[in-house]
Short mmCIF file of C-alpha atoms in Angstrom, two decimals:
data_model
loop_
_atom_site.label_atom_id
_atom_site.label_comp_id
_atom_site.label_asym_id
_atom_site.label_seq_id
_atom_site.Cartn_x
_atom_site.Cartn_y
_atom_site.Cartn_z
CA UNK A 120 146.24 64.58 172.56
CA UNK A 121 145.88 64.11 169.73
CA UNK A 122 144.71 60.82 168.18
CA UNK A 123 144.92 59.92 164.70
CA UNK A 124 141.50 60.42 163.47
CA UNK A 125 141.45 64.09 164.44
CA UNK A 126 144.36 64.36 163.11
CA UNK A 127 143.01 62.71 159.32
CA UNK A 128 139.45 64.51 160.24
CA UNK A 129 141.56 68.08 160.50
CA UNK A 130 143.71 67.14 157.07
CA UNK A 131 140.99 65.88 155.03
CA UNK A 132 138.67 69.87 156.32
CA UNK A 133 142.09 71.68 155.51
CA UNK A 134 142.77 69.91 152.33
CA UNK A 135 138.64 70.73 151.38
CA UNK A 136 138.97 74.30 152.28
CA UNK A 137 142.43 74.51 150.14
CA UNK A 138 140.95 72.60 147.60
CA UNK A 139 137.23 74.79 147.50
CA UNK A 140 140.04 78.32 147.71
CA UNK A 141 142.20 76.73 144.77
CA UNK A 142 138.67 76.27 142.85
CA UNK A 143 137.59 79.71 143.32
CA UNK A 144 140.65 81.19 142.36
CA UNK A 145 140.93 79.49 138.91
CA UNK A 146 137.12 80.39 139.27
CA UNK A 147 138.83 83.69 139.60
CA UNK A 148 141.48 83.45 137.10
CA UNK A 149 139.64 81.74 134.37
CA UNK A 150 136.68 84.77 134.99
CA UNK A 151 139.07 87.61 134.70
CA UNK A 152 140.97 85.97 131.41
CA UNK A 153 137.73 85.79 129.44
CA UNK A 154 137.50 89.42 130.25
CA UNK A 155 140.68 90.37 129.38
CA UNK A 156 140.81 88.46 126.10
CA UNK A 157 136.95 90.83 125.82
CA UNK A 158 138.80 94.06 126.39
CA UNK A 159 141.54 93.21 124.09
CA UNK A 160 138.98 92.61 121.50
CA UNK A 161 137.58 95.48 121.83
CA UNK A 162 141.09 97.87 122.28
CA UNK A 163 142.38 96.46 118.83
CA UNK A 164 138.04 96.64 117.49
CA UNK A 165 138.67 100.50 118.01
CA UNK A 166 142.07 100.52 117.24
CA UNK A 167 140.70 99.79 113.46
CA UNK A 168 138.08 101.75 113.75
CA UNK A 169 140.27 105.12 114.71
CA UNK A 170 142.55 104.20 112.36
CA UNK A 171 139.82 103.55 109.51
CA UNK A 172 138.61 107.19 110.69
CA UNK A 173 141.98 109.15 110.55
CA UNK A 174 141.90 107.74 106.61
CA UNK A 175 138.28 108.97 106.10
CA UNK A 176 139.49 112.27 107.87
CA UNK A 177 142.55 112.76 105.23
CA UNK A 178 140.03 111.36 102.15
CA UNK A 179 137.46 113.92 103.56
CA UNK A 180 140.89 116.71 104.15
CA UNK A 181 141.70 115.77 100.59
CA UNK A 182 138.21 115.77 99.03
CA UNK A 183 138.21 119.47 101.05
CA UNK A 184 140.76 120.19 99.21
CA UNK A 185 140.14 119.46 95.83
CA UNK A 186 136.65 121.23 96.26
CA UNK A 187 137.83 123.92 96.84
CA UNK A 188 140.28 123.93 93.38
CA UNK A 189 136.93 123.14 92.04
CA UNK A 190 135.21 125.77 93.18
CA UNK A 191 138.27 127.97 91.74
CA UNK A 192 138.05 126.74 88.19
CA UNK A 193 133.87 127.23 88.50
CA UNK A 194 135.15 130.03 89.17
CA UNK A 195 136.90 131.06 86.00
CA UNK A 196 135.01 129.06 84.16
CA UNK A 197 132.22 131.27 84.86
CA UNK A 198 134.00 134.70 84.34
CA UNK A 199 135.32 133.39 80.99
CA UNK A 200 131.70 134.32 80.16
CA UNK A 201 131.59 138.13 79.83
CA UNK A 202 128.05 139.84 80.01
CA UNK A 203 125.73 139.46 77.40
CA UNK A 204 125.60 143.47 77.53
CA UNK A 205 129.26 144.91 78.11
CA UNK A 206 131.46 143.09 75.54
CA UNK A 207 133.07 146.20 75.12
CA UNK A 208 136.57 144.60 77.03
CA UNK A 209 136.08 141.35 74.51
CA UNK A 210 136.01 143.46 71.89
CA UNK A 211 138.66 145.96 72.47
CA UNK A 212 140.71 142.70 73.49
CA UNK A 213 140.50 141.54 69.52
CA UNK A 214 141.12 145.29 68.12
CA UNK A 215 144.00 145.48 70.45
CA UNK A 216 145.63 141.97 69.30
CA UNK A 217 144.88 143.07 65.49
CA UNK A 218 146.84 146.06 66.59
CA UNK A 219 149.28 144.79 68.16
CA UNK A 220 150.81 142.87 65.07
CA UNK A 221 150.13 144.99 62.72
CA UNK A 222 146.94 143.85 60.90
CA UNK A 223 143.85 146.63 60.28
CA UNK A 224 140.73 145.28 61.50
CA UNK A 225 136.79 145.46 60.25
CA UNK A 226 134.36 144.63 62.92
CA UNK A 227 130.56 143.45 63.26
CA UNK A 228 128.88 141.79 66.27
CA UNK A 229 125.64 140.35 66.25
CA UNK A 230 122.75 139.89 68.61
CA UNK A 231 122.89 137.88 71.40
CA UNK A 232 120.40 134.53 71.33
CA UNK A 233 120.29 131.88 73.98
CA UNK A 234 122.48 129.04 73.44
CA UNK A 235 121.98 127.01 76.57
CA UNK A 236 120.73 127.32 80.87
CA UNK A 237 123.56 125.47 83.21
CA UNK A 238 122.42 123.79 85.93
CA UNK A 239 122.96 126.08 88.22
CA UNK A 240 120.90 128.73 86.35
CA UNK A 241 122.52 130.78 84.27
CA UNK A 242 121.33 131.58 80.83
CA UNK A 243 124.64 131.08 78.03
CA UNK A 244 124.39 132.90 75.20
CA UNK A 245 125.88 133.19 71.37
CA UNK A 246 127.09 136.28 69.42
CA UNK A 247 127.96 135.94 66.24
CA UNK A 248 130.84 138.05 64.62
CA UNK A 249 132.52 138.53 61.60
CA UNK A 250 136.11 140.23 61.28
CA UNK A 251 137.48 141.33 58.46
CA UNK A 252 141.35 141.96 59.00
CA UNK A 253 144.11 142.96 56.33
CA UNK A 254 147.49 141.11 57.22
CA UNK A 255 149.95 139.14 56.24
CA UNK A 256 149.82 135.37 56.09
CA UNK A 257 152.77 135.54 59.47
CA UNK A 258 150.57 138.62 61.52
CA UNK A 259 147.26 136.38 61.09
CA UNK A 260 149.35 132.74 62.77
CA UNK A 261 150.12 135.36 65.77
CA UNK A 262 146.40 137.13 65.95
CA UNK A 263 144.49 133.79 65.68
CA UNK A 264 147.25 132.15 68.73
CA UNK A 265 147.00 135.03 70.62
CA UNK A 266 142.66 135.19 70.52
CA UNK A 267 143.53 131.91 71.14
CA UNK A 268 145.04 132.51 74.42
CA UNK A 269 142.16 135.29 75.70
CA UNK A 270 140.07 134.21 78.78
CA UNK A 271 137.03 134.29 76.57
CA UNK A 272 135.19 131.28 75.06
CA UNK A 273 135.45 132.31 71.31
CA UNK A 274 134.96 129.89 68.78
CA UNK A 275 135.77 130.96 65.00
CA UNK A 276 134.36 129.05 62.63
CA UNK A 277 135.18 129.92 59.36
CA UNK A 278 138.00 131.58 57.79
CA UNK A 279 138.70 132.58 54.23
CA UNK A 280 141.45 134.20 53.08
CA UNK A 281 142.27 135.84 49.85
CA UNK A 282 146.46 137.32 48.64
CA UNK A 283 146.92 140.12 46.14
CA UNK A 284 149.70 137.67 44.96
CA UNK A 285 149.90 134.26 43.91
CA UNK A 286 152.90 134.23 44.48
CA UNK A 287 153.67 135.05 47.61
CA UNK A 288 151.76 134.41 51.49
CA UNK A 289 153.54 137.24 53.05
CA UNK A 290 152.23 140.29 51.25
CA UNK A 291 149.13 141.80 52.07
CA UNK A 292 146.19 139.97 52.02
CA UNK A 293 142.52 140.11 53.04
CA UNK A 294 141.23 137.49 55.58
CA UNK A 295 137.87 136.88 56.67
CA UNK A 296 137.15 135.38 59.51
CA UNK A 297 133.47 134.36 61.15
CA UNK A 298 132.71 132.84 64.59
CA UNK A 299 130.65 133.54 67.95
CA UNK A 300 132.04 134.40 70.95
CA UNK A 301 129.56 133.27 73.79
CA UNK A 302 128.07 135.44 77.08
CA UNK A 303 126.47 134.89 79.70
CA UNK A 304 123.42 137.38 80.69
CA UNK A 305 122.91 138.96 83.51
CA UNK A 306 120.76 137.51 86.78
#
């Protein structure tokens, strides 16, 4: 039957087969482990990039929102410059404010002079004006406050007040204002 040599030879062959099979299995396991680690590293990097892109997307949407606000503000600012050849509504607004506060007004507006050109090509002009008002100091204060609230760029460069009475500012006084109205030229 089987002798001892054949049995030992069979056991050695079987052991070599299992050792080869074990080596191949360990090799496959090591190879798969390395691949899994690479995939895991790639996944972590991709997740980090996705989070970064999400933050950038949020930043971009916030910038778009702010740009829309700026765009609206730009329009409001440009609208604050009436056209040089159409300042009648501005003059009427000033006259209405004076009448509302009980002031008599005589107004004089000069000729537009080019002041500057802004980067978008809009030409800004300045129109000098002078106002002579009759009223008391309280009315003048209210008038100036209301003029300051107008949606136009108006600067007052000088003001003089002459009161008929040296003892009371609330009497009728003559008030002279000089300033500039900033306008834009039609394209």
